[in-house]
PDB file of C-alpha atoms in Angstrom:
ATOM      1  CA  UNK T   1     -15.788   7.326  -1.603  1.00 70.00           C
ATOM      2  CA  UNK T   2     -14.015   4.157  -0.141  1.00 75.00           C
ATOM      3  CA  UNK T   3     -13.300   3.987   3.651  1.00 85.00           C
ATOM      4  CA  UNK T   4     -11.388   1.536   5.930  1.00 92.00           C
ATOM      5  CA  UNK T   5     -12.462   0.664   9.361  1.00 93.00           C
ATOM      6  CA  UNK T   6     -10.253  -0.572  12.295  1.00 94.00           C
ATOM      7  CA  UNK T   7     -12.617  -1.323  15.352  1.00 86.00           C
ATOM      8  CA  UNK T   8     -10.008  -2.199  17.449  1.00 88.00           C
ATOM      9  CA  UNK T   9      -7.583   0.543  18.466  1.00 91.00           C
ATOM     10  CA  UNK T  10      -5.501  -0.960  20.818  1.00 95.00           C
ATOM     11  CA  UNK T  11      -5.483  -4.621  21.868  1.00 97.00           C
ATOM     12  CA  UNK T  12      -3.169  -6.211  24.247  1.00 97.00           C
ATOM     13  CA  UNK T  13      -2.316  -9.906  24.606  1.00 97.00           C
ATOM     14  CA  UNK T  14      -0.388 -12.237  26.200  1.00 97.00           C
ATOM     15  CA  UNK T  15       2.130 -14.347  23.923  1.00 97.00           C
ATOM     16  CA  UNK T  16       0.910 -18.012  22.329  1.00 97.00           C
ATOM     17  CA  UNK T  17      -3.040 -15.972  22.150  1.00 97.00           C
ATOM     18  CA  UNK T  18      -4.277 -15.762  18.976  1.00 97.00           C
ATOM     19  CA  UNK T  19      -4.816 -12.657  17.066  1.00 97.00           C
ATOM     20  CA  UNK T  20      -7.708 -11.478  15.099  1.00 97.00           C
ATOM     21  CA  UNK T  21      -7.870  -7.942  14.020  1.00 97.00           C
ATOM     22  CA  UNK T  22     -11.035  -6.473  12.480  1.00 96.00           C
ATOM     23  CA  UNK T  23     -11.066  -4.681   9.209  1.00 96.00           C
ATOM     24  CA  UNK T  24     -13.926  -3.693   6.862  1.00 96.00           C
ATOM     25  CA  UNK T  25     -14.059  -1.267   3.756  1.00 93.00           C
ATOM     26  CA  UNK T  26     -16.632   0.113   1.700  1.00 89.00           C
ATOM     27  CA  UNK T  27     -16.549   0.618  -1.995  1.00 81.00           C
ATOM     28  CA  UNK T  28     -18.905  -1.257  -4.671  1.00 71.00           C
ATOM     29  CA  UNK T  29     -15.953  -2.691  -7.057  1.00 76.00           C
ATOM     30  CA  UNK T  30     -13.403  -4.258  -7.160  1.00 78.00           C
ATOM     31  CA  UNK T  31     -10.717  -3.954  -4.373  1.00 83.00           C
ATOM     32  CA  UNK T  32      -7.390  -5.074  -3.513  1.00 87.00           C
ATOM     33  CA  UNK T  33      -6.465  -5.422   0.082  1.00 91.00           C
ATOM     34  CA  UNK T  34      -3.739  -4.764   2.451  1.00 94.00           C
ATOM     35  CA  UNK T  35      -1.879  -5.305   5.687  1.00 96.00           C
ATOM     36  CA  UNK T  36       0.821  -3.314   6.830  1.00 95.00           C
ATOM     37  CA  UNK T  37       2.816  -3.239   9.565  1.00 96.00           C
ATOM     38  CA  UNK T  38       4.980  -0.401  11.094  1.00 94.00           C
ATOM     39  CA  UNK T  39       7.387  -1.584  14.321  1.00 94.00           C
ATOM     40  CA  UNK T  40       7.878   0.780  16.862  1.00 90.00           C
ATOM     41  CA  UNK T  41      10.171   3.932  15.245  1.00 86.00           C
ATOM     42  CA  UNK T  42       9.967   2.073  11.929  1.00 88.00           C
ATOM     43  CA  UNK T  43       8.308   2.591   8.410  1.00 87.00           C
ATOM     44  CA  UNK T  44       5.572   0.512   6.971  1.00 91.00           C
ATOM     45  CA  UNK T  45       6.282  -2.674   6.096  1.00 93.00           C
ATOM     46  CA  UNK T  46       3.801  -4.877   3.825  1.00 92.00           C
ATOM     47  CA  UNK T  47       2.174  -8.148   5.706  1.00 95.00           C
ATOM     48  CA  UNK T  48       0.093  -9.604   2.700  1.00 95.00           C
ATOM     49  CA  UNK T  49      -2.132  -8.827   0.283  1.00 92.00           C
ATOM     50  CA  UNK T  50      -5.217  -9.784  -1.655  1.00 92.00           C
ATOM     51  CA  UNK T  51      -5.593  -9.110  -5.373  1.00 87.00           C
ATOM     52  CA  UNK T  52      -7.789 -11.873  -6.744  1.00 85.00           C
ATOM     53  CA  UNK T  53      -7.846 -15.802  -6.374  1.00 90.00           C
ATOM     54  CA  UNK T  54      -7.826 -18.096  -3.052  1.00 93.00           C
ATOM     55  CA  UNK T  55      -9.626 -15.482  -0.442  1.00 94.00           C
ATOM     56  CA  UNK T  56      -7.159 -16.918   2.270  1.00 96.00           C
ATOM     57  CA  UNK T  57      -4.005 -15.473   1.866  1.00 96.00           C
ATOM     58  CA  UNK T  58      -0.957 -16.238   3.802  1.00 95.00           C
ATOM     59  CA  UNK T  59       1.684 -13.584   4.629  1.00 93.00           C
ATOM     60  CA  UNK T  60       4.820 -13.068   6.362  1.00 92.00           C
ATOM     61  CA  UNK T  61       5.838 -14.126   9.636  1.00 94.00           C
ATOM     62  CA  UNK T  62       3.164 -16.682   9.675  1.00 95.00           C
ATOM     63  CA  UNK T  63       0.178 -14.040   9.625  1.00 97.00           C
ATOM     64  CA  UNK T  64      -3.002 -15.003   7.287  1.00 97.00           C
ATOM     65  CA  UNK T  65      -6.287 -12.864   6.202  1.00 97.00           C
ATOM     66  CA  UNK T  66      -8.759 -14.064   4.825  1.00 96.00           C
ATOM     67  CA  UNK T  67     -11.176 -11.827   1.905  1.00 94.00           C
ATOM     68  CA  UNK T  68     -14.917 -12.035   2.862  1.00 94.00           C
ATOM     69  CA  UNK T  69     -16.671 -10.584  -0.199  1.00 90.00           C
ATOM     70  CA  UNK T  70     -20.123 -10.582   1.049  1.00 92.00           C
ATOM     71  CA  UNK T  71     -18.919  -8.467   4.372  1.00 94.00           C
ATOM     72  CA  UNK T  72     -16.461  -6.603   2.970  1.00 93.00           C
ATOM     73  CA  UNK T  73     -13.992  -7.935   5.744  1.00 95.00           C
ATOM     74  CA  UNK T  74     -10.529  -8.848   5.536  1.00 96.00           C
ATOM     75  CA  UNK T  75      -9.520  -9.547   8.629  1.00 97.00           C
ATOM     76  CA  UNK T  76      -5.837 -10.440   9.947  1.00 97.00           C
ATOM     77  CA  UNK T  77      -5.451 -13.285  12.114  1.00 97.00           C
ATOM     78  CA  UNK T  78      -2.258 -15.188  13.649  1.00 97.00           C
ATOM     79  CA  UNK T  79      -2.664 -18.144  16.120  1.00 97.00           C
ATOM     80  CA  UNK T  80       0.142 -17.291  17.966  1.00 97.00           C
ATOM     81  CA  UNK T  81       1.720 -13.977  18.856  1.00 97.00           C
ATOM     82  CA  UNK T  82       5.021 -13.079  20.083  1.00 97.00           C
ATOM     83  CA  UNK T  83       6.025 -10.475  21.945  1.00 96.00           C
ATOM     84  CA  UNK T  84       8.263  -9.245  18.430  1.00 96.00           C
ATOM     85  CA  UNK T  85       4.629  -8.857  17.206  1.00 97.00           C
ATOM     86  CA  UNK T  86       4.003  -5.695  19.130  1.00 97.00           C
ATOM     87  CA  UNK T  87       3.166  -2.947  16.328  1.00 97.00           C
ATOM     88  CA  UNK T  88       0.505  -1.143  14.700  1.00 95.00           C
ATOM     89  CA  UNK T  89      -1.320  -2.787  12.253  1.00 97.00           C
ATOM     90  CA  UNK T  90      -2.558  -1.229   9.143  1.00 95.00           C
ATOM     91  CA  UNK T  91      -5.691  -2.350   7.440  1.00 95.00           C
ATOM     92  CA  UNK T  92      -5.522  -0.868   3.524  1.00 92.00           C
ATOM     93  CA  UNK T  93      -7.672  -1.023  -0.096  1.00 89.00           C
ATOM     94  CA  UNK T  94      -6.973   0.149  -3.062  1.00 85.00           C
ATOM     95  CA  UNK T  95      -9.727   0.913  -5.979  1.00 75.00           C
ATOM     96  CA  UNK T  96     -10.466   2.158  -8.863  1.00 62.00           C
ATOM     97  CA  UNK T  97     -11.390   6.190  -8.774  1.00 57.00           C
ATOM     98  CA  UNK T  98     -11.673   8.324 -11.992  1.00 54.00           C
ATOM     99  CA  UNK T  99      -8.712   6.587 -13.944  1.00 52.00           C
ATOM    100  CA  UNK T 100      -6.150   6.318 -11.430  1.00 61.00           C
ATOM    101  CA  UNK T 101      -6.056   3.842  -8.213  1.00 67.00           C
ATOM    102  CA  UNK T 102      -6.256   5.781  -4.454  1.00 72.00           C
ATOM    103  CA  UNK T 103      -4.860   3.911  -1.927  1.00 80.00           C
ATOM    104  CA  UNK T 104      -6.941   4.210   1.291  1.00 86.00           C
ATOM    105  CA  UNK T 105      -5.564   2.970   5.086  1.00 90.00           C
ATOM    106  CA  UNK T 106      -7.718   2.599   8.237  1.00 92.00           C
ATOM    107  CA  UNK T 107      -6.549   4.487  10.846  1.00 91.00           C
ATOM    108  CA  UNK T 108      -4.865   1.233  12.538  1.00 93.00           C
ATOM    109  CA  UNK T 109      -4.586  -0.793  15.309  1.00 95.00           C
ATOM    110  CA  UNK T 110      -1.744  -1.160  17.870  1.00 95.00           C
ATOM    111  CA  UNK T 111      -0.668  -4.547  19.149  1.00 97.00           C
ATOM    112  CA  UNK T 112       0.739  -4.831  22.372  1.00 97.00           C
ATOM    113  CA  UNK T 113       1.976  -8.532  23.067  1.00 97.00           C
ATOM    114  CA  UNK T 114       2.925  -9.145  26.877  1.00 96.00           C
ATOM    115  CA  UNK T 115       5.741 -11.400  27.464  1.00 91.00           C
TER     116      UNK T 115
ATOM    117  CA  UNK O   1      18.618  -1.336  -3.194  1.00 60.00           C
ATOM    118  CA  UNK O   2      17.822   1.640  -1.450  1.00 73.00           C
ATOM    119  CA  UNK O   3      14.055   1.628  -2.008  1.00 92.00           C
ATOM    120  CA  UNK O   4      12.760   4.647  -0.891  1.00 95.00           C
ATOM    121  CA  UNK O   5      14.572   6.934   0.503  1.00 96.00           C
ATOM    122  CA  UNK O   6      13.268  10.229   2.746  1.00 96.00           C
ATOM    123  CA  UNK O   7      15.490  13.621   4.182  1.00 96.00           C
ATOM    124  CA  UNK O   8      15.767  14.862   6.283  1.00 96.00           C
ATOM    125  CA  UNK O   9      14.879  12.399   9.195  1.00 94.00           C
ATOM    126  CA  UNK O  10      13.948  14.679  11.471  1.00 95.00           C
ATOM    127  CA  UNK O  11      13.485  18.732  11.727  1.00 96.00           C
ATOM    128  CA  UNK O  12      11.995  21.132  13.723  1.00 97.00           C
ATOM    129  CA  UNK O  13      10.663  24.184  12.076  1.00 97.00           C
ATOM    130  CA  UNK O  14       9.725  27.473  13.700  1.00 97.00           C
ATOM    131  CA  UNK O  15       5.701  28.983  12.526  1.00 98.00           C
ATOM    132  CA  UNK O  16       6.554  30.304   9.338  1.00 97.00           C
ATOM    133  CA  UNK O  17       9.085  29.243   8.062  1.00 97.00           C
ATOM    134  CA  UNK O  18       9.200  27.197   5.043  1.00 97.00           C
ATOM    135  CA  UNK O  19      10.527  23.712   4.159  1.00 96.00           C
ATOM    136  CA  UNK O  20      11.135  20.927   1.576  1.00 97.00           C
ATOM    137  CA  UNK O  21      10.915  17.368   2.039  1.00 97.00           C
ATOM    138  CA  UNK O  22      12.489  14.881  -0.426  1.00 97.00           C
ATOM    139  CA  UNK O  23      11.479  11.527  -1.205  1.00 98.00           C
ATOM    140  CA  UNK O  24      13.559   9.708  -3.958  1.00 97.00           C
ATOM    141  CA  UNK O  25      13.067   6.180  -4.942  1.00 97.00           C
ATOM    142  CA  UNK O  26      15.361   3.808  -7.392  1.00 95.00           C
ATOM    143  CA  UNK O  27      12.404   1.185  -8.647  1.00 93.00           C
ATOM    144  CA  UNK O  28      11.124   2.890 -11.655  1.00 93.00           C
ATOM    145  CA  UNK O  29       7.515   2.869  -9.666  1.00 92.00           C
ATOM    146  CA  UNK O  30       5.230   5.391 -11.745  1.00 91.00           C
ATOM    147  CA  UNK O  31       2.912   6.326  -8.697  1.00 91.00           C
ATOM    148  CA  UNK O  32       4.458   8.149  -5.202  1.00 94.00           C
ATOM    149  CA  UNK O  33       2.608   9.406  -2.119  1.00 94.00           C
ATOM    150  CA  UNK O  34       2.931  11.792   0.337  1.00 96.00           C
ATOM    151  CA  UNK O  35       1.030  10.636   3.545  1.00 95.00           C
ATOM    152  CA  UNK O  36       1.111  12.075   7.017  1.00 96.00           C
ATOM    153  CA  UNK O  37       0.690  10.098  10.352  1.00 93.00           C
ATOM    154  CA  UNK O  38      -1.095  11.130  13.517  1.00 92.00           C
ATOM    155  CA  UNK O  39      -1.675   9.771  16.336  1.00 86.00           C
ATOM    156  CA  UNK O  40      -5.400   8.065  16.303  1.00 82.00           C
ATOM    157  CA  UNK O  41      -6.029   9.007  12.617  1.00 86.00           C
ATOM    158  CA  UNK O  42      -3.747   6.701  10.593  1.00 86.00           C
ATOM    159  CA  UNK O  43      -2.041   7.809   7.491  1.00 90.00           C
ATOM    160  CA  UNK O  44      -3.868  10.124   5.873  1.00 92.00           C
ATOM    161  CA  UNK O  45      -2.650  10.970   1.951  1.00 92.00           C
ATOM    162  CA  UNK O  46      -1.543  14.471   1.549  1.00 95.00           C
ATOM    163  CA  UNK O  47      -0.425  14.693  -2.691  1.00 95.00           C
ATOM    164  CA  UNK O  48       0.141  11.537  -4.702  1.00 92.00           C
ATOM    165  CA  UNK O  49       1.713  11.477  -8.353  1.00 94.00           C
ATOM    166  CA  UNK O  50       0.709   9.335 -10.818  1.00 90.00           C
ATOM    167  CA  UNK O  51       3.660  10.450 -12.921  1.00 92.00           C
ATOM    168  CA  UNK O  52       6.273  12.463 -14.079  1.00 95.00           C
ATOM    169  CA  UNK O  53       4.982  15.589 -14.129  1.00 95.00           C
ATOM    170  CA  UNK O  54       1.962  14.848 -12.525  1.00 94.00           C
ATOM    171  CA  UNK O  55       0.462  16.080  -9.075  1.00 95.00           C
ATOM    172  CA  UNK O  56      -2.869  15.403  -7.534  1.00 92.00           C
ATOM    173  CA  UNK O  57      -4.307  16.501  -4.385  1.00 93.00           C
ATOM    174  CA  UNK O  58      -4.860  13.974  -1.293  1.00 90.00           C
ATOM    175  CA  UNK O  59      -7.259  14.000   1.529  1.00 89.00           C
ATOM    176  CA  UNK O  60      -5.558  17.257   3.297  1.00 95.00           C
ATOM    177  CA  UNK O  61      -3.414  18.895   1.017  1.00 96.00           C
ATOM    178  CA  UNK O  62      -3.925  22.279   2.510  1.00 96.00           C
ATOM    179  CA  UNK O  63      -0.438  24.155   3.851  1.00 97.00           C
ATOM    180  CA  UNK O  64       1.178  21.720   1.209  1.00 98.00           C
ATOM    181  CA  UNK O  65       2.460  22.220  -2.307  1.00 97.00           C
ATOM    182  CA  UNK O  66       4.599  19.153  -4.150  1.00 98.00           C
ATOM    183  CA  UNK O  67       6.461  18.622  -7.218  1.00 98.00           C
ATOM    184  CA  UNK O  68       7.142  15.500  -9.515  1.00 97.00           C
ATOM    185  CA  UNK O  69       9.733  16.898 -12.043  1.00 96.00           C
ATOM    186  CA  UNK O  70      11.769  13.729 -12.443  1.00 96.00           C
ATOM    187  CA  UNK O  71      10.167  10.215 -12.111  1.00 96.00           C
ATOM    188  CA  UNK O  72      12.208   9.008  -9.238  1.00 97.00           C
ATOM    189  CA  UNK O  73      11.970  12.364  -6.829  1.00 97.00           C
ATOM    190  CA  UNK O  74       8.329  13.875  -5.062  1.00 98.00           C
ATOM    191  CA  UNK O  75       8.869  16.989  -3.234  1.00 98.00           C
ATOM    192  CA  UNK O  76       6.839  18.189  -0.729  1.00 98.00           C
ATOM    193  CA  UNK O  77       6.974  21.777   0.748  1.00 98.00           C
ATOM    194  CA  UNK O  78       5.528  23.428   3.021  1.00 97.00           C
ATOM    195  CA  UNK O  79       5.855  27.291   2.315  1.00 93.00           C
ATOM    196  CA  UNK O  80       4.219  28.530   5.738  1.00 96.00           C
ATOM    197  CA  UNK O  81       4.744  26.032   8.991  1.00 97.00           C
ATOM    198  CA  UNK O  82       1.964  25.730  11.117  1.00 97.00           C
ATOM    199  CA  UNK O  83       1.816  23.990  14.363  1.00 97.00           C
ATOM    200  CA  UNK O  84      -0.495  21.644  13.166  1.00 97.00           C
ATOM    201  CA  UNK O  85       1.703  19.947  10.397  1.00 98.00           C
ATOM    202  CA  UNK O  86       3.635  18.789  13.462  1.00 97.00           C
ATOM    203  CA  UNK O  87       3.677  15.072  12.231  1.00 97.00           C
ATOM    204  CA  UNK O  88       5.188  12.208  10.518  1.00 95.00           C
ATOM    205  CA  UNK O  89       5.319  12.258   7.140  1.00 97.00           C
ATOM    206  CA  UNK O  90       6.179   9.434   4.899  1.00 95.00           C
ATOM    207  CA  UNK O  91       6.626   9.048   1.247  1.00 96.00           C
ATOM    208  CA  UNK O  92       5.659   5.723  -0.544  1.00 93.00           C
ATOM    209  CA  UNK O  93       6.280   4.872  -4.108  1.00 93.00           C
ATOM    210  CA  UNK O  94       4.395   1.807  -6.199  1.00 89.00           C
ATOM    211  CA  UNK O  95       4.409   0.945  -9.674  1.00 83.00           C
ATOM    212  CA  UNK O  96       0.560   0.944 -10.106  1.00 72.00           C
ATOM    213  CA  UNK O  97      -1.496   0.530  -7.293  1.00 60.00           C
ATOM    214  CA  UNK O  98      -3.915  -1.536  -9.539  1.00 59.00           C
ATOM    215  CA  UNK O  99      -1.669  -3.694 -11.252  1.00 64.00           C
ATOM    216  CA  UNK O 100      -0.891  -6.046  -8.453  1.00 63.00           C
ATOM    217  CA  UNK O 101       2.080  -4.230  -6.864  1.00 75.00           C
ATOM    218  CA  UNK O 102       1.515  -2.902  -3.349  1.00 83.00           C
ATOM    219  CA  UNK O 103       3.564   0.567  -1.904  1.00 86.00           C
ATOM    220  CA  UNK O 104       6.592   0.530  -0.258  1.00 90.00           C
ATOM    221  CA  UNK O 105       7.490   3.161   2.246  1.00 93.00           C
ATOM    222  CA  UNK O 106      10.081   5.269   3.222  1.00 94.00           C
ATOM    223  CA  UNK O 107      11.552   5.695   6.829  1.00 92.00           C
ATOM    224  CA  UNK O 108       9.229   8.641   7.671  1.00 94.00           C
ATOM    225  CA  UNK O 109      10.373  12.285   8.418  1.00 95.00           C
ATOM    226  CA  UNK O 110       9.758  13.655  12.133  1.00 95.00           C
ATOM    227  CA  UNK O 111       8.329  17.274  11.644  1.00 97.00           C
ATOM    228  CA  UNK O 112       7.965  19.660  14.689  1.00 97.00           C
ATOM    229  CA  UNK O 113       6.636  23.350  14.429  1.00 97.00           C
ATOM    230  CA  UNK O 114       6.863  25.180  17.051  1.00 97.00           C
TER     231      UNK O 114
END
């Protein structure tokens, strides 16, 4: 079955670090690949995403991830946080199972950006 | 647009008693989820759809029974509250997951048994 894995469960920074966040999945096809974001008391909200093409893909509020085929890695990165940046972060693939297409999320990572 | 749309918000159930939450969405998307969110354990997919009509189970469908009778609604009910469906639940609609379209989430419902 495919998995997602979130090493880091809570990371704090100060604002101008950079951010890389850690995600891996397992599953032998192919995959298309997610970040989510969910603000404090708010719903998901998609990042970017990864279906096929350039494996450096460039999302919203300058955030970027970049697709790593041979380590099944598509990690989120951001040169500079803010402290507006202070969420959980949700790592999430979607593949082919049985006819149908199961979406599967790590079990995320919460940013906490000092000011 | 109203996108996906949840009720109630919030609710607070006594052990037992039964409930039904609603998750409507105005895209036309063919697939909708039921997930719920704990703390440390990330969403975790209770029923998904895959159509009208259709119902499949999640990862921990147990204590949880939907319904899909029109395209743009997915019920889910709980018939006997436990404390431990004490969660977030959110609904999330796509149009196919494979078809380079991603989910898009309701607001989330805040569920307390007690």
């Amino acid at each position: 079955a495919q998995s997602v894995s979130q090493h880091n469960h809570h990371v704090i920074l100060s604002e101008a670090a950079s951010l890389e966040l850690g995600c891996n999945y397992s599953y032998g096809g192919t995959v298309n690949l997610f970040w989510y974001v969910q603000y404090p008391g708010q719903h998901l909200q998609l990042l970017l995403k990864y279906f096929s093409g350039d494996p450096l893909v460039k999302g919203i509020k300058g955030f970027e991830a970049e697709f790593i085929k041979s380590k099944f890695s598509f990690n989120l990165r951001k040169p500079s946080v803010q402290w507006s940046d202070t969420a959980e972060y949700f790592c999430a693939v979607t593949a082919q199972r049985g006819g149908y297409q199961k979406v599967t999320f790590g079990t995320g990572t919460k940013l906490q950006v000092i000011p | 647009n109203a996108g996906v749309t949840q009720t109630p918000k919030f609710r607070v159930l006594k052990t037992g008693q039964s409930m039904t939450l609603l998750c409507a969405q105005d895209m036309n998307h063919e697939y909708m989820y039921w997930y719920r969110q704990d703390p440390g354990m990330g969403l975790r997919l209770i029923h998904y759809s895959v159509g009208e009509g259709t119902t499949a189970k999640g990862e921990v469908p147990d204590g949880y029974n939907v319904s899909r009778l029109k395209k743009q609604n997915f019920l889910l009910g709980l018939e006997s509250a436990a404390p431990s469906q004490t969660s977030v639940y959110f609904c999330a609609s796509s149009y196919n997951p494979g078809k380079n379209t991603e989910a898009f989430f309701g607001q989330g419902t805040r569920l307390t048994v007690v």
